[in-house]
CSV table of C-alpha atoms in Angstrom, one decimal:
chain,number,residue,atom,x,y,z
A,5,UNK,CA,-29.3,12.2,14.0
A,6,UNK,CA,-28.6,15.3,16.4
A,7,UNK,CA,-25.4,17.0,16.1
A,8,UNK,CA,-24.5,16.6,19.6
A,9,UNK,CA,-24.5,12.9,19.1
A,10,UNK,CA,-21.1,10.9,19.9
A,11,UNK,CA,-19.2,10.3,16.2
A,12,UNK,CA,-19.1,6.5,17.0
A,13,UNK,CA,-23.0,6.6,17.7
A,14,UNK,CA,-23.5,8.4,14.9
A,15,UNK,CA,-22.1,6.1,12.9
A,16,UNK,CA,-23.6,3.1,14.3
A,17,UNK,CA,-27.0,4.6,13.8
A,18,UNK,CA,-26.3,5.3,10.1
A,19,UNK,CA,-24.5,1.6,9.6
A,20,UNK,CA,-27.7,-0.1,11.0
A,21,UNK,CA,-30.1,2.1,9.0
A,22,UNK,CA,-28.0,1.3,5.9
A,23,UNK,CA,-27.7,-2.4,6.4
A,24,UNK,CA,-31.5,-2.8,7.3
A,25,UNK,CA,-32.0,-1.3,4.0
A,26,UNK,CA,-29.8,-3.5,2.3
A,27,UNK,CA,-31.4,-6.7,3.9
A,28,UNK,CA,-34.7,-5.5,2.6
A,29,UNK,CA,-34.0,-4.3,-0.9
A,30,UNK,CA,-31.2,-6.1,-2.0
A,31,UNK,CA,-31.3,-9.4,-3.7
A,32,UNK,CA,-29.0,-12.1,-2.4
A,33,UNK,CA,-27.6,-14.2,-5.0
A,34,UNK,CA,-25.0,-17.1,-4.5
A,35,UNK,CA,-22.3,-17.5,-6.5
A,36,UNK,CA,-20.0,-20.7,-7.3
A,37,UNK,CA,-16.7,-19.7,-6.7
A,38,UNK,CA,-14.6,-21.2,-9.6
A,39,UNK,CA,-10.7,-21.5,-10.4
A,40,UNK,CA,-11.6,-20.9,-14.1
A,41,UNK,CA,-9.1,-18.9,-16.1
A,42,UNK,CA,-10.0,-15.2,-16.6
A,43,UNK,CA,-10.5,-16.2,-20.5
A,44,UNK,CA,-13.1,-18.5,-20.0
A,45,UNK,CA,-16.4,-17.1,-20.3
A,46,UNK,CA,-20.1,-17.4,-21.0
A,47,UNK,CA,-20.2,-18.6,-24.1
A,48,UNK,CA,-17.3,-21.5,-23.6
A,49,UNK,CA,-19.3,-22.6,-20.3
A,50,UNK,CA,-22.6,-22.8,-22.6
A,51,UNK,CA,-20.8,-25.0,-25.0
A,52,UNK,CA,-18.9,-27.3,-21.9
A,53,UNK,CA,-22.7,-27.9,-20.8
A,54,UNK,CA,-23.9,-28.8,-24.4
A,55,UNK,CA,-20.8,-31.3,-24.1
A,56,UNK,CA,-21.9,-32.7,-21.0
A,57,UNK,CA,-24.9,-33.3,-22.1
A,58,UNK,CA,-24.0,-35.0,-25.3
A,59,UNK,CA,-21.7,-37.1,-23.3
A,60,UNK,CA,-24.1,-38.2,-20.9
A,61,UNK,CA,-26.7,-39.1,-24.0
A,62,UNK,CA,-23.2,-41.1,-25.8
A,63,UNK,CA,-22.8,-43.2,-22.3
A,64,UNK,CA,-26.5,-43.9,-22.5
A,65,UNK,CA,-26.6,-45.4,-26.0
A,66,UNK,CA,-23.1,-45.4,-27.7
A,67,UNK,CA,-24.2,-44.7,-31.7
A,68,UNK,CA,-22.2,-43.2,-34.2
A,69,UNK,CA,-24.2,-40.3,-34.9
A,70,UNK,CA,-23.7,-39.3,-30.9
A,71,UNK,CA,-19.9,-39.9,-30.9
A,72,UNK,CA,-19.4,-37.6,-34.1
A,73,UNK,CA,-21.5,-35.0,-32.4
A,74,UNK,CA,-19.8,-35.0,-29.1
A,75,UNK,CA,-16.1,-35.2,-30.8
A,76,UNK,CA,-17.5,-32.0,-32.7
A,77,UNK,CA,-18.3,-30.3,-29.8
A,78,UNK,CA,-14.9,-31.1,-28.1
A,79,UNK,CA,-13.3,-29.6,-31.2
A,80,UNK,CA,-15.4,-26.5,-31.3
A,81,UNK,CA,-14.5,-25.7,-27.7
A,82,UNK,CA,-10.9,-26.3,-28.2
A,83,UNK,CA,-11.0,-23.9,-31.0
A,84,UNK,CA,-13.1,-21.6,-29.2
A,85,UNK,CA,-10.7,-21.8,-25.9
A,86,UNK,CA,-7.8,-20.9,-28.3
A,87,UNK,CA,-9.4,-17.8,-29.6
A,88,UNK,CA,-10.8,-16.7,-26.5
A,89,UNK,CA,-7.0,-16.9,-24.9
A,90,UNK,CA,-5.9,-15.2,-27.9
A,91,UNK,CA,-8.1,-12.0,-27.6
A,92,UNK,CA,-7.4,-11.9,-23.7
A,93,UNK,CA,-3.7,-11.6,-24.2
A,94,UNK,CA,-3.9,-8.9,-27.1
A,95,UNK,CA,-6.3,-7.2,-24.2
A,96,UNK,CA,-3.4,-7.4,-22.0
A,97,UNK,CA,-0.8,-5.9,-24.0
A,98,UNK,CA,-3.2,-3.3,-25.6
A,99,UNK,CA,-4.2,-2.3,-21.7
A,100,UNK,CA,-1.0,-3.2,-19.8
A,101,UNK,CA,-0.2,0.8,-18.8
A,102,UNK,CA,-4.3,1.4,-18.1
A,103,UNK,CA,-5.0,-1.9,-16.5
A,104,UNK,CA,-1.9,-3.8,-15.2
A,105,UNK,CA,-4.4,-5.8,-12.5
A,106,UNK,CA,-5.2,-8.2,-16.0
A,107,UNK,CA,-1.8,-9.1,-16.3
A,108,UNK,CA,-1.6,-10.2,-12.6
A,109,UNK,CA,-4.7,-12.1,-12.9
A,110,UNK,CA,-3.3,-13.5,-16.0
A,111,UNK,CA,0.2,-14.5,-14.2
A,112,UNK,CA,-1.9,-16.0,-11.1
A,113,UNK,CA,-4.2,-18.3,-13.5
A,114,UNK,CA,-1.5,-19.5,-15.7
A,115,UNK,CA,0.8,-20.2,-12.7
A,116,UNK,CA,-1.8,-21.3,-10.4
A,117,UNK,CA,-0.8,-19.1,-7.9
A,118,UNK,CA,-1.9,-19.2,-4.3
A,119,UNK,CA,-1.0,-16.9,-2.1
A,120,UNK,CA,-2.5,-18.7,1.2
A,121,UNK,CA,-1.2,-19.3,4.2
A,122,UNK,CA,0.8,-22.8,4.8
A,123,UNK,CA,-0.3,-25.7,6.7
A,124,UNK,CA,2.5,-25.4,9.1
A,125,UNK,CA,3.7,-22.0,10.3
A,126,UNK,CA,6.8,-21.4,12.3
A,127,UNK,CA,8.1,-18.5,14.4
A,128,UNK,CA,10.7,-18.1,17.3
A,129,UNK,CA,10.8,-21.8,17.9
A,130,UNK,CA,7.2,-21.8,18.0
A,131,UNK,CA,5.3,-24.6,15.5
A,132,UNK,CA,1.4,-24.0,14.7
A,133,UNK,CA,-1.0,-25.5,12.4
A,134,UNK,CA,-4.4,-24.8,13.1
A,135,UNK,CA,-6.5,-21.6,11.7
A,136,UNK,CA,-7.0,-20.0,15.2
A,137,UNK,CA,-3.1,-20.5,16.3
A,138,UNK,CA,-1.7,-19.3,13.0
A,139,UNK,CA,-3.6,-16.1,13.2
A,140,UNK,CA,-2.2,-15.6,16.8
A,141,UNK,CA,1.1,-16.3,15.9
A,142,UNK,CA,1.2,-13.7,12.9
A,143,UNK,CA,-0.7,-11.3,15.0
A,144,UNK,CA,1.8,-11.2,17.3
A,145,UNK,CA,4.6,-11.2,14.9
A,146,UNK,CA,3.4,-8.4,12.7
A,147,UNK,CA,2.5,-6.2,15.8
A,148,UNK,CA,6.0,-7.0,17.0
A,149,UNK,CA,7.6,-4.4,14.1
A,150,UNK,CA,5.8,-1.4,15.8
A,151,UNK,CA,7.8,1.1,17.7
A,152,UNK,CA,7.1,2.2,21.3
A,153,UNK,CA,5.3,5.7,21.4
A,154,UNK,CA,8.2,8.2,22.2
A,155,UNK,CA,7.9,11.9,22.8
A,156,UNK,CA,9.3,14.8,20.3
A,157,UNK,CA,13.3,14.7,20.3
A,158,UNK,CA,14.5,18.1,22.0
A,159,UNK,CA,16.8,18.3,19.4
A,160,UNK,CA,13.7,18.7,16.7
A,161,UNK,CA,12.8,22.4,15.9
A,162,UNK,CA,9.1,22.7,17.2
A,163,UNK,CA,8.2,25.5,14.3
A,164,UNK,CA,10.5,25.6,11.5
A,165,UNK,CA,7.7,27.8,9.4
A,166,UNK,CA,7.4,25.4,6.5
A,167,UNK,CA,3.6,27.0,5.7
A,168,UNK,CA,2.6,30.4,6.0
A,169,UNK,CA,-0.7,29.1,5.4
A,170,UNK,CA,-2.7,27.4,8.0
A,171,UNK,CA,-5.4,24.6,7.5
A,172,UNK,CA,-7.8,24.3,10.5
A,173,UNK,CA,-11.4,23.3,9.7
A,174,UNK,CA,-12.7,21.3,6.6
A,175,UNK,CA,-16.1,21.5,5.7
A,176,UNK,CA,-17.1,18.5,3.0
A,177,UNK,CA,-19.9,19.1,0.4
A,178,UNK,CA,-22.3,16.4,-0.9
A,179,UNK,CA,-20.9,17.1,-4.2
A,180,UNK,CA,-17.2,15.8,-2.9
A,181,UNK,CA,-18.6,12.8,-1.0
A,182,UNK,CA,-20.8,11.6,-3.9
A,183,UNK,CA,-17.9,11.7,-6.3
A,184,UNK,CA,-15.8,9.8,-4.2
A,185,UNK,CA,-18.3,7.3,-3.4
A,186,UNK,CA,-18.9,6.9,-7.2
A,187,UNK,CA,-15.2,6.7,-7.8
A,188,UNK,CA,-14.9,3.4,-5.6
A,189,UNK,CA,-13.6,0.2,-6.7
A,190,UNK,CA,-16.1,-2.6,-6.8
A,191,UNK,CA,-14.0,-5.6,-6.7
A,192,UNK,CA,-12.3,-4.3,-3.3
A,193,UNK,CA,-13.4,-6.5,-0.4
A,194,UNK,CA,-15.2,-5.4,2.2
A,195,UNK,CA,-13.6,-4.2,5.9
A,196,UNK,CA,-14.8,-5.6,9.3
A,197,UNK,CA,-18.1,-3.7,9.2
A,198,UNK,CA,-19.0,-5.9,6.3
A,199,UNK,CA,-20.5,-3.1,4.0
A,200,UNK,CA,-19.5,-3.9,0.4
A,201,UNK,CA,-17.7,-1.2,-2.2
A,202,UNK,CA,-20.2,-2.1,-4.8
A,203,UNK,CA,-23.4,-1.5,-2.8
A,204,UNK,CA,-22.0,1.8,-1.6
A,205,UNK,CA,-21.1,3.0,-5.2
A,206,UNK,CA,-24.7,2.0,-6.8
A,207,UNK,CA,-26.2,4.0,-4.0
A,208,UNK,CA,-23.8,6.6,-4.1
A,209,UNK,CA,-26.5,9.5,-4.9
A,210,UNK,CA,-29.0,8.2,-2.5
A,211,UNK,CA,-26.3,8.2,0.7
A,212,UNK,CA,-24.1,10.7,0.1
A,213,UNK,CA,-26.1,13.5,2.0
A,214,UNK,CA,-26.3,11.6,5.2
A,215,UNK,CA,-22.6,10.5,5.1
A,216,UNK,CA,-21.4,13.8,4.1
A,217,UNK,CA,-23.4,14.9,7.1
A,218,UNK,CA,-21.5,12.1,9.5
A,219,UNK,CA,-18.2,13.1,8.0
A,220,UNK,CA,-18.4,16.7,8.9
A,221,UNK,CA,-19.7,15.6,12.2
A,222,UNK,CA,-16.5,13.8,12.6
A,223,UNK,CA,-14.0,16.5,11.3
A,224,UNK,CA,-16.2,19.3,13.7
A,225,UNK,CA,-15.7,17.0,16.9
A,226,UNK,CA,-11.9,16.2,15.7
A,227,UNK,CA,-12.9,12.6,16.0
A,228,UNK,CA,-12.3,9.2,14.0
A,229,UNK,CA,-15.0,6.6,14.5
A,230,UNK,CA,-13.5,3.6,16.9
A,231,UNK,CA,-14.8,0.9,14.8
A,232,UNK,CA,-12.9,2.6,11.6
A,233,UNK,CA,-9.5,2.2,13.3
A,234,UNK,CA,-10.0,-1.7,13.6
A,235,UNK,CA,-8.3,-3.7,10.5
A,236,UNK,CA,-8.7,-7.1,9.4
A,237,UNK,CA,-5.3,-8.3,8.4
A,238,UNK,CA,-4.5,-11.5,5.7
A,239,UNK,CA,-1.0,-12.5,5.6
A,240,UNK,CA,0.3,-13.1,2.2
A,241,UNK,CA,3.3,-14.7,1.3
A,242,UNK,CA,6.3,-12.6,0.0
A,243,UNK,CA,9.3,-14.8,-0.6
A,244,UNK,CA,11.2,-18.3,0.3
A,245,UNK,CA,10.1,-20.8,2.3
A,246,UNK,CA,6.3,-20.5,3.3
A,247,UNK,CA,6.7,-22.2,6.8
A,248,UNK,CA,8.4,-19.1,8.5
A,249,UNK,CA,5.9,-16.3,9.4
A,250,UNK,CA,8.5,-13.8,8.6
A,251,UNK,CA,8.2,-14.6,4.7
A,252,UNK,CA,4.7,-13.2,5.0
A,253,UNK,CA,3.4,-9.5,4.7
A,254,UNK,CA,0.3,-7.9,6.3
A,255,UNK,CA,-2.7,-6.5,4.0
A,256,UNK,CA,-5.1,-5.0,5.6
A,257,UNK,CA,-8.8,-4.6,5.2
A,258,UNK,CA,-10.1,-1.2,6.3
A,259,UNK,CA,-13.8,-0.1,6.7
A,260,UNK,CA,-14.9,1.1,3.0
A,261,UNK,CA,-16.8,3.8,4.2
A,262,UNK,CA,-13.9,5.0,6.4
A,263,UNK,CA,-11.6,5.2,2.9
A,264,UNK,CA,-14.4,7.3,1.3
A,265,UNK,CA,-14.1,9.7,4.0
A,266,UNK,CA,-10.1,9.5,3.7
A,267,UNK,CA,-10.4,10.4,0.4
A,268,UNK,CA,-12.1,13.2,0.8
A,269,UNK,CA,-10.4,14.7,3.2
A,270,UNK,CA,-7.4,13.4,1.5
A,271,UNK,CA,-8.2,15.4,-1.7
A,272,UNK,CA,-8.5,18.3,0.5
A,273,UNK,CA,-5.4,18.1,2.5
A,274,UNK,CA,-3.2,17.2,-0.8
A,275,UNK,CA,-4.2,20.7,-2.2
A,276,UNK,CA,-2.7,22.2,1.1
A,277,UNK,CA,0.2,20.5,1.4
A,278,UNK,CA,1.6,19.3,-2.3
A,279,UNK,CA,3.5,22.4,-2.5
A,280,UNK,CA,5.2,22.2,0.3
A,281,UNK,CA,6.3,18.6,-0.5
A,282,UNK,CA,10.1,18.7,-1.7
A,283,UNK,CA,10.5,17.7,-5.8
A,284,UNK,CA,13.0,15.0,-4.7
A,285,UNK,CA,10.0,13.0,-3.4
A,286,UNK,CA,8.4,11.2,-6.3
A,287,UNK,CA,6.3,8.4,-4.4
A,288,UNK,CA,2.4,8.8,-3.8
A,289,UNK,CA,2.6,12.5,-5.7
A,290,UNK,CA,0.7,13.5,-8.3
A,291,UNK,CA,2.4,13.6,-12.1
A,292,UNK,CA,5.4,11.8,-10.5
A,293,UNK,CA,6.4,8.4,-10.7
A,294,UNK,CA,9.3,5.8,-10.6
A,295,UNK,CA,10.6,7.3,-14.3
A,296,UNK,CA,10.7,10.5,-13.0
A,297,UNK,CA,12.8,10.0,-10.2
A,298,UNK,CA,15.3,7.8,-12.4
A,299,UNK,CA,15.7,10.1,-15.0
A,300,UNK,CA,17.3,13.0,-13.2
A,301,UNK,CA,19.8,10.4,-11.5
A,302,UNK,CA,20.5,8.9,-14.9
A,303,UNK,CA,21.2,12.4,-16.4
A,304,UNK,CA,23.5,13.2,-13.4
A,305,UNK,CA,25.5,9.7,-13.5
A,306,UNK,CA,25.7,10.5,-17.6
A,307,UNK,CA,27.4,13.9,-17.0
A,308,UNK,CA,29.9,12.6,-14.5
A,309,UNK,CA,30.8,9.8,-17.0
A,310,UNK,CA,31.5,12.5,-19.6
A,311,UNK,CA,34.0,14.2,-17.5
A,312,UNK,CA,35.5,10.6,-16.5
A,313,UNK,CA,34.6,10.9,-12.8
A,314,UNK,CA,33.0,8.5,-10.9
A,315,UNK,CA,29.8,8.7,-9.2
A,316,UNK,CA,29.2,6.9,-5.3
A,317,UNK,CA,25.7,6.0,-5.2
A,318,UNK,CA,24.5,5.0,-1.5
A,319,UNK,CA,20.9,3.1,-1.5
A,320,UNK,CA,19.3,3.3,2.3
A,321,UNK,CA,16.4,0.8,3.6
A,322,UNK,CA,14.6,1.9,6.3
A,323,UNK,CA,13.6,-1.2,8.7
A,324,UNK,CA,9.6,-1.1,8.5
A,325,UNK,CA,9.3,2.4,7.5
A,326,UNK,CA,5.6,2.8,7.2
A,327,UNK,CA,5.3,0.5,10.4
A,328,UNK,CA,7.5,2.7,12.4
A,329,UNK,CA,6.3,6.2,12.2
A,330,UNK,CA,6.1,7.6,15.6
A,331,UNK,CA,2.6,9.3,16.2
A,332,UNK,CA,3.9,11.9,18.6
A,333,UNK,CA,6.7,12.9,15.6
A,334,UNK,CA,4.3,13.1,12.9
A,335,UNK,CA,2.0,15.2,14.8
A,336,UNK,CA,4.6,17.4,15.6
A,337,UNK,CA,5.7,17.9,12.0
A,338,UNK,CA,1.9,18.3,10.7
A,339,UNK,CA,2.0,21.7,12.7
A,340,UNK,CA,5.3,22.6,10.6
A,341,UNK,CA,2.9,22.5,7.4
A,342,UNK,CA,0.1,24.5,8.9
A,343,UNK,CA,-2.3,22.1,10.5
A,344,UNK,CA,-4.0,23.4,13.4
A,345,UNK,CA,-7.4,23.5,15.0
A,346,UNK,CA,-9.9,20.6,14.7
A,347,UNK,CA,-8.3,18.9,11.8
A,348,UNK,CA,-5.1,18.3,13.8
A,349,UNK,CA,-7.4,16.9,16.1
A,350,UNK,CA,-8.8,14.8,13.8
A,351,UNK,CA,-5.7,13.8,12.7
A,352,UNK,CA,-4.4,12.9,16.3
A,353,UNK,CA,-7.5,10.8,16.7
A,354,UNK,CA,-7.5,9.0,13.5
A,355,UNK,CA,-3.8,7.7,14.4
A,356,UNK,CA,-4.3,6.7,18.2
A,357,UNK,CA,-6.3,3.8,19.7
A,358,UNK,CA,-5.9,1.5,16.1
A,359,UNK,CA,-6.1,-2.2,16.6
A,360,UNK,CA,-5.7,-5.0,14.4
A,361,UNK,CA,-6.4,-8.7,14.1
A,362,UNK,CA,-5.6,-11.3,11.9
A,363,UNK,CA,-8.1,-13.6,10.2
A,364,UNK,CA,-7.1,-17.1,8.0
A,365,UNK,CA,-10.1,-19.4,7.1
A,366,UNK,CA,-12.7,-17.3,9.0
A,367,UNK,CA,-11.2,-17.6,12.0
A,368,UNK,CA,-10.1,-14.5,13.9
A,369,UNK,CA,-7.1,-13.5,16.4
A,370,UNK,CA,-7.6,-11.4,19.3
A,371,UNK,CA,-7.2,-7.5,18.3
A,372,UNK,CA,-3.8,-6.2,19.5
A,373,UNK,CA,-3.1,-2.4,19.5
A,374,UNK,CA,-1.2,-0.6,16.6
A,375,UNK,CA,0.9,1.5,18.4
A,376,UNK,CA,2.9,3.4,15.6
A,377,UNK,CA,3.2,3.6,11.7
A,378,UNK,CA,0.4,4.8,9.3
A,379,UNK,CA,-2.5,2.8,8.6
A,380,UNK,CA,-1.8,0.4,6.3
A,381,UNK,CA,-4.1,0.0,3.4
A,382,UNK,CA,-5.7,3.5,4.2
A,383,UNK,CA,-5.9,6.5,1.9
A,384,UNK,CA,-4.4,9.4,4.5
A,385,UNK,CA,-1.6,6.9,5.4
A,386,UNK,CA,0.7,7.4,2.1
A,387,UNK,CA,0.5,11.3,2.6
A,388,UNK,CA,1.4,11.3,6.0
A,389,UNK,CA,4.4,9.0,5.5
A,390,UNK,CA,5.7,11.6,2.8
A,391,UNK,CA,4.9,14.6,5.2
A,392,UNK,CA,6.9,12.6,7.8
A,393,UNK,CA,9.9,12.0,5.7
A,394,UNK,CA,9.6,15.5,3.8
A,395,UNK,CA,12.6,17.2,5.9
A,396,UNK,CA,15.1,14.2,5.6
A,397,UNK,CA,16.8,15.9,2.3
A,398,UNK,CA,17.7,19.1,4.7
A,399,UNK,CA,20.1,17.4,6.4
A,400,UNK,CA,22.2,16.8,3.2
A,401,UNK,CA,24.9,19.1,1.7
A,402,UNK,CA,24.2,20.8,-1.2
A,403,UNK,CA,27.3,19.1,-3.3
A,404,UNK,CA,25.4,15.6,-2.6
A,405,UNK,CA,22.1,14.8,-4.4
A,406,UNK,CA,19.3,12.9,-2.9
A,407,UNK,CA,16.1,10.9,-4.3
A,408,UNK,CA,12.9,9.6,-2.7
A,409,UNK,CA,10.3,7.5,-3.7
A,410,UNK,CA,8.4,7.1,-0.5
A,411,UNK,CA,10.7,5.4,1.7
A,412,UNK,CA,13.3,4.4,-0.9
A,413,UNK,CA,16.3,6.7,-0.2
A,414,UNK,CA,19.4,6.9,-1.9
A,415,UNK,CA,22.3,9.8,-2.1
A,416,UNK,CA,25.0,10.0,-5.1
A,417,UNK,CA,27.5,12.4,-5.2
A,418,UNK,CA,30.4,12.7,-7.9
A,419,UNK,CA,33.6,11.8,-6.7
A,420,UNK,CA,37.2,13.0,-7.7
A,421,UNK,CA,39.2,12.7,-4.5
A,422,UNK,CA,39.2,11.2,-1.0
A,423,UNK,CA,37.7,14.1,0.2
A,424,UNK,CA,34.7,13.8,-1.4
A,425,UNK,CA,34.1,10.2,-0.1
A,426,UNK,CA,34.4,12.2,3.6
A,427,UNK,CA,31.9,14.6,2.4
A,428,UNK,CA,29.7,11.8,1.7
A,429,UNK,CA,30.5,10.1,4.7
A,430,UNK,CA,29.5,13.2,6.4
A,431,UNK,CA,26.1,13.1,4.4
A,432,UNK,CA,25.8,9.8,5.8
A,433,UNK,CA,26.2,10.6,9.3
A,434,UNK,CA,23.9,13.4,8.9
A,435,UNK,CA,21.4,11.3,7.4
A,436,UNK,CA,21.4,8.6,10.6
A,437,UNK,CA,21.2,11.4,12.7
A,438,UNK,CA,17.9,12.6,11.1
A,439,UNK,CA,16.7,8.6,11.4
A,440,UNK,CA,17.7,8.6,15.2
A,441,UNK,CA,16.0,12.2,15.8
A,442,UNK,CA,12.6,10.6,13.8
A,443,UNK,CA,12.5,7.3,15.8
A,444,UNK,CA,13.0,5.6,12.3
A,445,UNK,CA,16.0,3.2,12.0
A,446,UNK,CA,17.6,2.3,9.1
A,447,UNK,CA,18.7,-1.5,8.2
A,448,UNK,CA,22.2,-1.3,7.7
A,449,UNK,CA,22.4,-4.8,6.6
A,450,UNK,CA,20.3,-3.7,3.6
A,451,UNK,CA,22.1,-0.4,2.7
A,452,UNK,CA,24.2,-0.7,-0.3
A,453,UNK,CA,27.2,1.1,-2.1
A,454,UNK,CA,27.3,1.2,-5.9
A,455,UNK,CA,30.3,3.3,-8.0
A,456,UNK,CA,29.7,3.7,-11.1
A,457,UNK,CA,32.8,4.5,-13.3
A,458,UNK,CA,34.8,4.2,-16.6
A,459,UNK,CA,38.0,4.6,-14.1
A,460,UNK,CA,40.3,1.5,-13.9
A,461,UNK,CA,41.3,2.7,-10.6
A,462,UNK,CA,38.1,4.2,-8.8
A,463,UNK,CA,38.2,6.2,-5.7
A,464,UNK,CA,37.2,3.6,-3.4
A,465,UNK,CA,36.4,3.9,0.6
A,466,UNK,CA,34.3,2.1,3.3
A,467,UNK,CA,31.0,4.1,4.1
A,468,UNK,CA,29.6,3.6,7.3
A,469,UNK,CA,26.2,3.7,9.1
A,470,UNK,CA,26.8,3.4,13.0
A,471,UNK,CA,29.4,0.7,13.3
A,472,UNK,CA,28.4,-1.0,10.3
A,473,UNK,CA,30.6,-0.8,7.0
A,474,UNK,CA,27.8,-0.4,3.9
A,475,UNK,CA,28.0,-3.6,1.8
A,476,UNK,CA,30.0,-2.5,-1.6
A,477,UNK,CA,27.7,-4.1,-4.9
A,478,UNK,CA,28.0,-4.2,-8.6
A,479,UNK,CA,24.9,-3.7,-9.6
A,480,UNK,CA,21.6,-2.7,-7.7
A,481,UNK,CA,17.7,-3.2,-8.4
A,482,UNK,CA,16.8,0.4,-8.4
A,483,UNK,CA,13.1,0.7,-8.6
A,484,UNK,CA,12.7,-2.1,-10.9
A,485,UNK,CA,15.8,-1.1,-12.9
A,486,UNK,CA,19.1,-3.2,-12.6
């Protein structure tokens, strides 16, 4: 392939050659889809087949000997299933931290969990039943949460000099690409291009050089292949009734090859930007977690209780945070962190002209444009979101503490008088100004106030977000801890 090729042509040629090789060299095996629990393995299935054969013989000739053999096999199967189930539970307990997926597969098997779409879906007074109608309705609903493209607000500084080091060109090595290919999760579903992860992983050494050339061509030209911007979306039920479309969340499937490139770029970009991310951010950052976010907060509250003062904690909820990221503002913020040249052009093209469709029971909706947000299901997206929200704590006064876990934001302050409450209210107003300037709105109805104190008569005040009074609660789920 010529280095002058358009990146889309480059990709289509590579895909055609790869799929042709797969069709020629990879054998096809039909696997029956079963609903058996995960602890039902080959040994149990072997005994089940023996039991079915014994049952067939017994029905042909009901002798006492055949009856005893059938009963013996049935007892052996019951005992073996019990042992396998117990071993599986022990495996879950022993590997929960390293492999939480094992627990959730057990959870689904026991509860016979079904996350599929209901037979009837409703939204805005409209009721649909066929797969095609449901796909169109869901896609319209999911796309309705996107924000309109905006210009960068005049109040936003153009260059706050957050980085004295620029990153403009990225040249990937074959070794990097091979490592990312080898690290693929073989169980992940294919994206719209139909290329499976397990074949890419098994062929990592052979295809790494050609993919590395494709990725570097993309970075050198500042272009992201258009087909990689298409997402297949599956609606997954999240809560309450299954009929309303609003009770579903979208799960996007992207091209696996595109995610390999994202992983390579993300590794390089993270090395540049990680030192510039606030220590108050604990989401999507290496060696940080829910625990590292909660511990300083708990320590601060404990100190206030020891001094017999109260702590007012404010929990903020962004409305569709990841879907609301304004691309123009994000690009401006990338410049703050030293992203220039072809890499900046690559990020611009990566974000623009994205499309999604909803697929239900093999029936796809029409593609609709994705006008805002970081790509759901992507690898670069979470890091871009962290950069987008990174300057939020700058709007908070020094005496007020803040803590972030991705978009989960909370403020907390030791309260001794009404004056402290007024200062905290000013921080809320400053935070609200940041949200308006960043074109990312709070959902005031889900923002909460929690006062932690031993006092019988604490200092209580109504905190406002715009014209809404924040709801005061007696307890709150804080990153899974109540």
